[in-house]
């Protein structure tokens, strides 16, 4: 794996958003793993059920927390999805390189998610895994995608000592440069909702030029047909690894 720049394929959305949100998409984890393997991404991010079912041959970052959108928005909390014993067993079956836990910075339950993150940091340490934190703002004080909220959430990720910080894009290069400047850990960016291909490629370029350590793309890849998804992922990889 390239030590400095990362390309991950994220597929935790069936938990986060529900399968109904992706009605015309083949959501079989084996299809998503095939796309990731063909494009040779650095790692695939999935929940334990999908990992055990699809058995990726490429490195895996296990998503260890989740929430559903069936819960009222201001009551959503990222709960633990796995135990340490399951992580240990999984390590013997696949190339597990890390775990990923989400913290909704600014939510009413921020403290609980931070405590949970610390619990997973300890598990990561004991099992020689890196820990990625999805530091996503959920505050009434700023818009979720604003510079203020994202820079704040990313900085919390640094201070809590996540190995890699994953957060949203602010939507423009200039403000994201400031996010990166104030984030002293590698920062990878979520791809966001499906957009037109050219627009997405430009966004990836902007994110990387702003100083990000990589991209953890999901919907913009696997919401496309396999061939198109693999080609796009390869193109993103060239930009990320430049
Ligand atoms: P995308 O590239 O599809 O945005 O995926 C990245 C991701 O972090 C997923 O891992 C996660 O399910 C989703 O975004 C969360 O997005 P949101 O907070 O908007 O529900």
CSV table of C-alpha atoms and ligand atoms in Angstrom, one decimal:
chain,number,residue,atom,x,y,z
A,1,UNK,CA,0.0,0.0,0.0
A,2,UNK,CA,1.2,3.5,-0.9
A,3,UNK,CA,2.1,5.0,2.6
A,4,UNK,CA,1.1,8.5,1.8
A,5,UNK,CA,-1.9,8.5,-0.6
A,6,UNK,CA,-4.9,6.2,-0.2
A,7,UNK,CA,-7.8,5.1,-2.3
A,8,UNK,CA,-10.5,3.2,-0.5
A,9,UNK,CA,-13.8,1.9,-1.8
A,10,UNK,CA,-16.6,2.4,0.9
A,11,UNK,CA,-19.6,0.2,1.0
A,12,UNK,CA,-21.4,0.6,4.3
A,13,UNK,CA,-24.4,2.5,2.8
A,14,UNK,CA,-27.0,-0.3,3.1
A,15,UNK,CA,-26.8,0.2,6.8
A,16,UNK,CA,-26.4,4.0,6.7
A,17,UNK,CA,-29.1,4.7,4.2
A,18,UNK,CA,-31.1,1.5,3.5
A,19,UNK,CA,-31.3,-0.6,0.4
A,20,UNK,CA,-34.4,1.2,-0.7
A,21,UNK,CA,-32.2,4.3,-1.3
A,22,UNK,CA,-30.4,2.3,-4.1
A,23,UNK,CA,-33.3,0.7,-5.8
A,24,UNK,CA,-31.8,-0.1,-9.2
A,25,UNK,CA,-28.3,-1.0,-8.0
A,26,UNK,CA,-27.0,-4.5,-7.5
A,27,UNK,CA,-26.0,-4.4,-3.9
A,28,UNK,CA,-24.4,-7.8,-3.7
A,29,UNK,CA,-21.2,-7.3,-1.7
A,30,UNK,CA,-19.4,-9.8,-4.0
A,31,UNK,CA,-20.1,-7.4,-6.9
A,32,UNK,CA,-18.6,-4.4,-5.0
A,33,UNK,CA,-15.6,-6.5,-3.9
A,34,UNK,CA,-15.0,-7.5,-7.6
A,35,UNK,CA,-15.0,-3.8,-8.6
A,36,UNK,CA,-12.5,-3.0,-5.8
A,37,UNK,CA,-10.2,-6.0,-6.7
A,38,UNK,CA,-10.2,-5.2,-10.4
A,39,UNK,CA,-9.2,-1.6,-9.8
A,40,UNK,CA,-6.7,-2.6,-7.1
A,41,UNK,CA,-7.8,-0.1,-4.5
A,42,UNK,CA,-5.8,0.1,-1.2
A,43,UNK,CA,-8.6,-1.3,0.8
A,44,UNK,CA,-12.3,-1.9,0.9
A,45,UNK,CA,-14.4,-0.6,3.8
A,46,UNK,CA,-17.4,-2.8,4.7
A,47,UNK,CA,-19.3,-4.3,7.6
A,48,UNK,CA,-18.5,-7.7,9.0
A,49,UNK,CA,-21.5,-9.5,7.4
A,50,UNK,CA,-20.4,-8.3,3.9
A,51,UNK,CA,-16.8,-9.2,4.5
A,52,UNK,CA,-17.5,-12.7,5.7
A,53,UNK,CA,-19.9,-13.2,2.8
A,54,UNK,CA,-17.8,-11.7,0.0
A,55,UNK,CA,-14.3,-12.8,1.3
A,56,UNK,CA,-12.2,-10.0,-0.3
A,57,UNK,CA,-8.7,-10.9,-1.3
A,58,UNK,CA,-7.6,-7.2,-1.1
A,59,UNK,CA,-7.0,-5.4,2.2
A,60,UNK,CA,-10.0,-4.7,4.3
A,61,UNK,CA,-10.9,-1.9,6.7
A,62,UNK,CA,-13.7,-3.2,8.8
A,63,UNK,CA,-16.5,-0.7,9.6
A,64,UNK,CA,-17.1,-1.3,13.3
A,65,UNK,CA,-20.0,1.2,13.9
A,66,UNK,CA,-23.2,2.0,12.2
A,67,UNK,CA,-26.6,3.6,12.4
A,68,UNK,CA,-29.8,3.4,10.4
A,69,UNK,CA,-31.9,6.2,9.0
A,70,UNK,CA,-35.0,4.6,10.4
A,71,UNK,CA,-34.1,6.5,13.6
A,72,UNK,CA,-35.0,10.2,13.9
A,73,UNK,CA,-32.1,12.3,12.6
A,74,UNK,CA,-31.3,14.1,15.9
A,75,UNK,CA,-31.4,10.7,17.7
A,76,UNK,CA,-29.0,8.9,15.5
A,77,UNK,CA,-26.0,7.4,17.1
A,78,UNK,CA,-23.2,5.2,15.7
A,79,UNK,CA,-23.4,1.9,17.7
A,80,UNK,CA,-20.8,-0.9,17.8
A,81,UNK,CA,-21.4,-3.5,15.2
A,82,UNK,CA,-18.7,-6.0,16.2
A,83,UNK,CA,-16.9,-7.4,19.2
A,84,UNK,CA,-13.2,-7.8,19.7
A,85,UNK,CA,-13.5,-11.6,19.4
A,86,UNK,CA,-15.1,-11.2,15.9
A,87,UNK,CA,-12.3,-8.8,14.8
A,88,UNK,CA,-9.7,-11.4,16.0
A,89,UNK,CA,-11.4,-14.2,14.1
A,90,UNK,CA,-11.8,-12.1,11.0
A,91,UNK,CA,-8.1,-11.3,11.0
A,92,UNK,CA,-7.4,-15.0,10.4
A,93,UNK,CA,-9.7,-15.1,7.4
A,94,UNK,CA,-9.0,-11.9,5.4
A,95,UNK,CA,-6.3,-9.2,5.1
A,96,UNK,CA,-7.6,-7.0,7.8
A,97,UNK,CA,-5.5,-3.8,8.0
A,98,UNK,CA,-7.7,-1.6,10.0
A,99,UNK,CA,-11.0,-0.7,11.6
A,100,UNK,CA,-13.2,2.4,11.0
A,101,UNK,CA,-15.6,4.0,13.5
A,102,UNK,CA,-17.8,7.0,13.0
A,103,UNK,CA,-18.2,9.9,15.4
A,104,UNK,CA,-20.9,12.5,14.8
A,105,UNK,CA,-19.0,15.5,16.1
A,106,UNK,CA,-21.5,18.0,17.6
A,107,UNK,CA,-24.4,15.6,18.0
A,108,UNK,CA,-26.3,15.3,21.3
A,109,UNK,CA,-24.6,11.9,21.6
A,110,UNK,CA,-21.1,13.0,20.7
A,111,UNK,CA,-19.7,12.0,24.1
A,112,UNK,CA,-20.9,8.4,23.7
A,113,UNK,CA,-19.5,8.1,20.2
A,114,UNK,CA,-16.1,9.5,21.4
A,115,UNK,CA,-16.1,7.0,24.2
A,116,UNK,CA,-16.9,4.2,21.8
A,117,UNK,CA,-14.1,5.4,19.5
A,118,UNK,CA,-11.6,5.2,22.4
A,119,UNK,CA,-12.8,1.6,23.0
A,120,UNK,CA,-12.1,0.7,19.4
A,121,UNK,CA,-8.7,2.5,19.5
A,122,UNK,CA,-7.7,0.1,22.3
A,123,UNK,CA,-8.9,-2.9,20.2
A,124,UNK,CA,-6.9,-1.6,17.2
A,125,UNK,CA,-3.8,-1.2,19.4
A,126,UNK,CA,-4.1,-4.7,20.9
A,127,UNK,CA,-4.6,-6.3,17.5
A,128,UNK,CA,-2.0,-4.3,15.5
A,129,UNK,CA,-4.6,-2.6,13.3
A,130,UNK,CA,-4.8,1.1,12.2
A,131,UNK,CA,-7.9,3.0,13.2
A,132,UNK,CA,-9.7,5.3,10.8
A,133,UNK,CA,-12.3,7.7,12.2
A,134,UNK,CA,-15.2,9.0,10.1
A,135,UNK,CA,-15.5,12.4,11.8
A,136,UNK,CA,-18.8,13.7,10.4
A,137,UNK,CA,-20.3,17.0,11.7
A,138,UNK,CA,-23.9,16.8,13.1
A,139,UNK,CA,-24.5,20.1,14.7
A,140,UNK,CA,-27.3,22.6,14.9
A,141,UNK,CA,-24.7,25.4,14.9
A,142,UNK,CA,-23.3,25.0,11.4
A,143,UNK,CA,-24.4,23.3,8.2
A,144,UNK,CA,-23.1,19.8,7.9
A,145,UNK,CA,-21.0,20.6,4.9
A,146,UNK,CA,-19.7,24.0,6.0
A,147,UNK,CA,-16.0,24.8,6.4
A,148,UNK,CA,-16.6,25.6,10.1
A,149,UNK,CA,-18.2,22.2,10.8
A,150,UNK,CA,-15.9,20.1,8.7
A,151,UNK,CA,-12.7,21.7,9.9
A,152,UNK,CA,-13.9,21.3,13.5
A,153,UNK,CA,-14.7,17.7,13.1
A,154,UNK,CA,-11.4,16.9,11.3
A,155,UNK,CA,-9.4,18.6,14.1
A,156,UNK,CA,-11.2,16.5,16.7
A,157,UNK,CA,-10.1,13.4,14.8
A,158,UNK,CA,-6.5,14.6,15.0
A,159,UNK,CA,-6.7,15.4,18.7
A,160,UNK,CA,-8.2,12.0,19.5
A,161,UNK,CA,-5.3,10.5,17.5
A,162,UNK,CA,-7.1,8.6,14.8
A,163,UNK,CA,-4.5,7.2,12.3
A,164,UNK,CA,-6.6,8.4,9.4
A,165,UNK,CA,-9.3,11.0,9.4
A,166,UNK,CA,-12.2,10.7,7.0
A,167,UNK,CA,-14.6,13.5,6.6
A,168,UNK,CA,-16.8,15.3,4.0
A,169,UNK,CA,-15.6,17.7,1.3
A,170,UNK,CA,-16.5,21.4,1.9
A,171,UNK,CA,-17.3,21.7,-1.7
A,172,UNK,CA,-14.4,24.1,-2.7
A,173,UNK,CA,-10.7,23.8,-2.9
A,174,UNK,CA,-9.8,27.0,-1.0
A,175,UNK,CA,-11.8,26.2,2.1
A,176,UNK,CA,-10.7,22.5,2.1
A,177,UNK,CA,-7.0,23.7,2.0
A,178,UNK,CA,-7.8,25.3,5.3
A,179,UNK,CA,-9.3,22.1,6.7
A,180,UNK,CA,-6.1,20.2,5.7
A,181,UNK,CA,-3.9,22.9,7.1
A,182,UNK,CA,-5.5,22.5,10.5
A,183,UNK,CA,-5.5,18.8,10.4
A,184,UNK,CA,-2.1,17.2,11.3
A,185,UNK,CA,-3.1,13.7,10.4
A,186,UNK,CA,-3.8,12.2,7.0
A,187,UNK,CA,-7.2,13.2,5.8
A,188,UNK,CA,-9.2,11.2,3.3
A,189,UNK,CA,-12.5,12.5,1.8
A,190,UNK,CA,-15.8,10.9,1.3
A,191,UNK,CA,-17.0,11.0,-2.3
A,192,UNK,CA,-20.6,12.0,-1.6
A,193,UNK,CA,-23.8,11.5,-3.7
A,194,UNK,CA,-23.6,10.3,-7.2
A,195,UNK,CA,-22.8,13.1,-9.7
A,196,UNK,CA,-21.8,13.3,-13.3
A,197,UNK,CA,-18.5,11.6,-14.0
A,198,UNK,CA,-16.6,14.7,-15.2
A,199,UNK,CA,-17.7,16.7,-12.2
A,200,UNK,CA,-16.6,13.9,-9.9
A,201,UNK,CA,-13.2,13.7,-11.4
A,202,UNK,CA,-12.7,17.4,-11.1
A,203,UNK,CA,-13.8,17.2,-7.4
A,204,UNK,CA,-11.2,14.4,-6.8
A,205,UNK,CA,-8.5,16.6,-8.4
A,206,UNK,CA,-9.5,19.6,-6.3
A,207,UNK,CA,-9.5,17.5,-3.1
A,208,UNK,CA,-6.0,16.1,-3.8
A,209,UNK,CA,-4.7,19.5,-4.8
A,210,UNK,CA,-6.0,20.9,-1.5
A,211,UNK,CA,-3.6,18.5,0.2
A,212,UNK,CA,-5.8,15.5,1.1
A,213,UNK,CA,-4.2,12.1,1.7
A,214,UNK,CA,-6.8,10.3,-0.4
A,215,UNK,CA,-10.3,9.5,-1.3
A,216,UNK,CA,-12.8,7.0,0.3
A,217,UNK,CA,-15.3,6.8,-2.5
A,218,UNK,CA,-18.6,4.9,-2.4
A,219,UNK,CA,-21.7,5.9,-4.3
A,220,UNK,CA,-19.9,7.6,-7.2
A,221,UNK,CA,-18.3,4.3,-8.1
A,222,UNK,CA,-20.7,1.4,-7.2
A,223,UNK,CA,-23.8,3.3,-8.4
A,224,UNK,CA,-22.4,2.8,-11.9
A,225,UNK,CA,-22.3,-0.3,-14.1
A,226,UNK,CA,-19.3,-2.6,-13.3
A,227,UNK,CA,-17.2,-1.7,-16.3
A,228,UNK,CA,-17.7,2.0,-15.9
A,229,UNK,CA,-17.1,1.7,-12.1
A,230,UNK,CA,-13.8,-0.1,-12.5
A,231,UNK,CA,-12.6,2.4,-15.2
A,232,UNK,CA,-13.6,5.4,-13.0
A,233,UNK,CA,-11.9,3.9,-10.0
A,234,UNK,CA,-8.7,3.4,-12.0
A,235,UNK,CA,-8.8,7.0,-13.2
A,236,UNK,CA,-9.3,8.2,-9.6
A,237,UNK,CA,-6.4,6.1,-8.5
A,238,UNK,CA,-4.1,7.8,-11.0
A,239,UNK,CA,-5.1,11.2,-9.7
A,240,UNK,CA,-4.7,10.1,-6.1
A,241,UNK,CA,-1.3,8.4,-6.5
A,242,UNK,CA,0.2,11.2,-8.6
B,1,LIG,P1,-19.7,8.1,-0.3
B,1,LIG,O1,-18.4,8.3,-1.2
B,1,LIG,O2,-20.7,7.4,-1.1
B,1,LIG,O3,-20.1,9.4,0.2
B,1,LIG,O4,-19.3,7.2,0.9
B,1,LIG,C1,-18.6,7.6,1.9
B,1,LIG,C2,-19.4,7.5,3.2
B,1,LIG,O5,-18.6,7.9,4.3
B,1,LIG,C3,-19.9,6.1,3.5
B,1,LIG,O6,-18.9,5.3,4.1
B,1,LIG,C4,-21.0,6.4,4.4
B,1,LIG,O7,-22.0,5.4,4.3
B,1,LIG,C5,-21.6,7.6,3.8
B,1,LIG,O8,-20.5,8.3,3.2
B,1,LIG,C6,-22.2,8.5,4.8
B,1,LIG,O9,-22.8,9.6,4.2
B,1,LIG,P2,-23.8,10.4,5.0
B,1,LIG,O10,-23.2,10.9,6.3
B,1,LIG,O11,-24.1,11.5,4.1
B,1,LIG,O12,-25.0,9.5,5.3
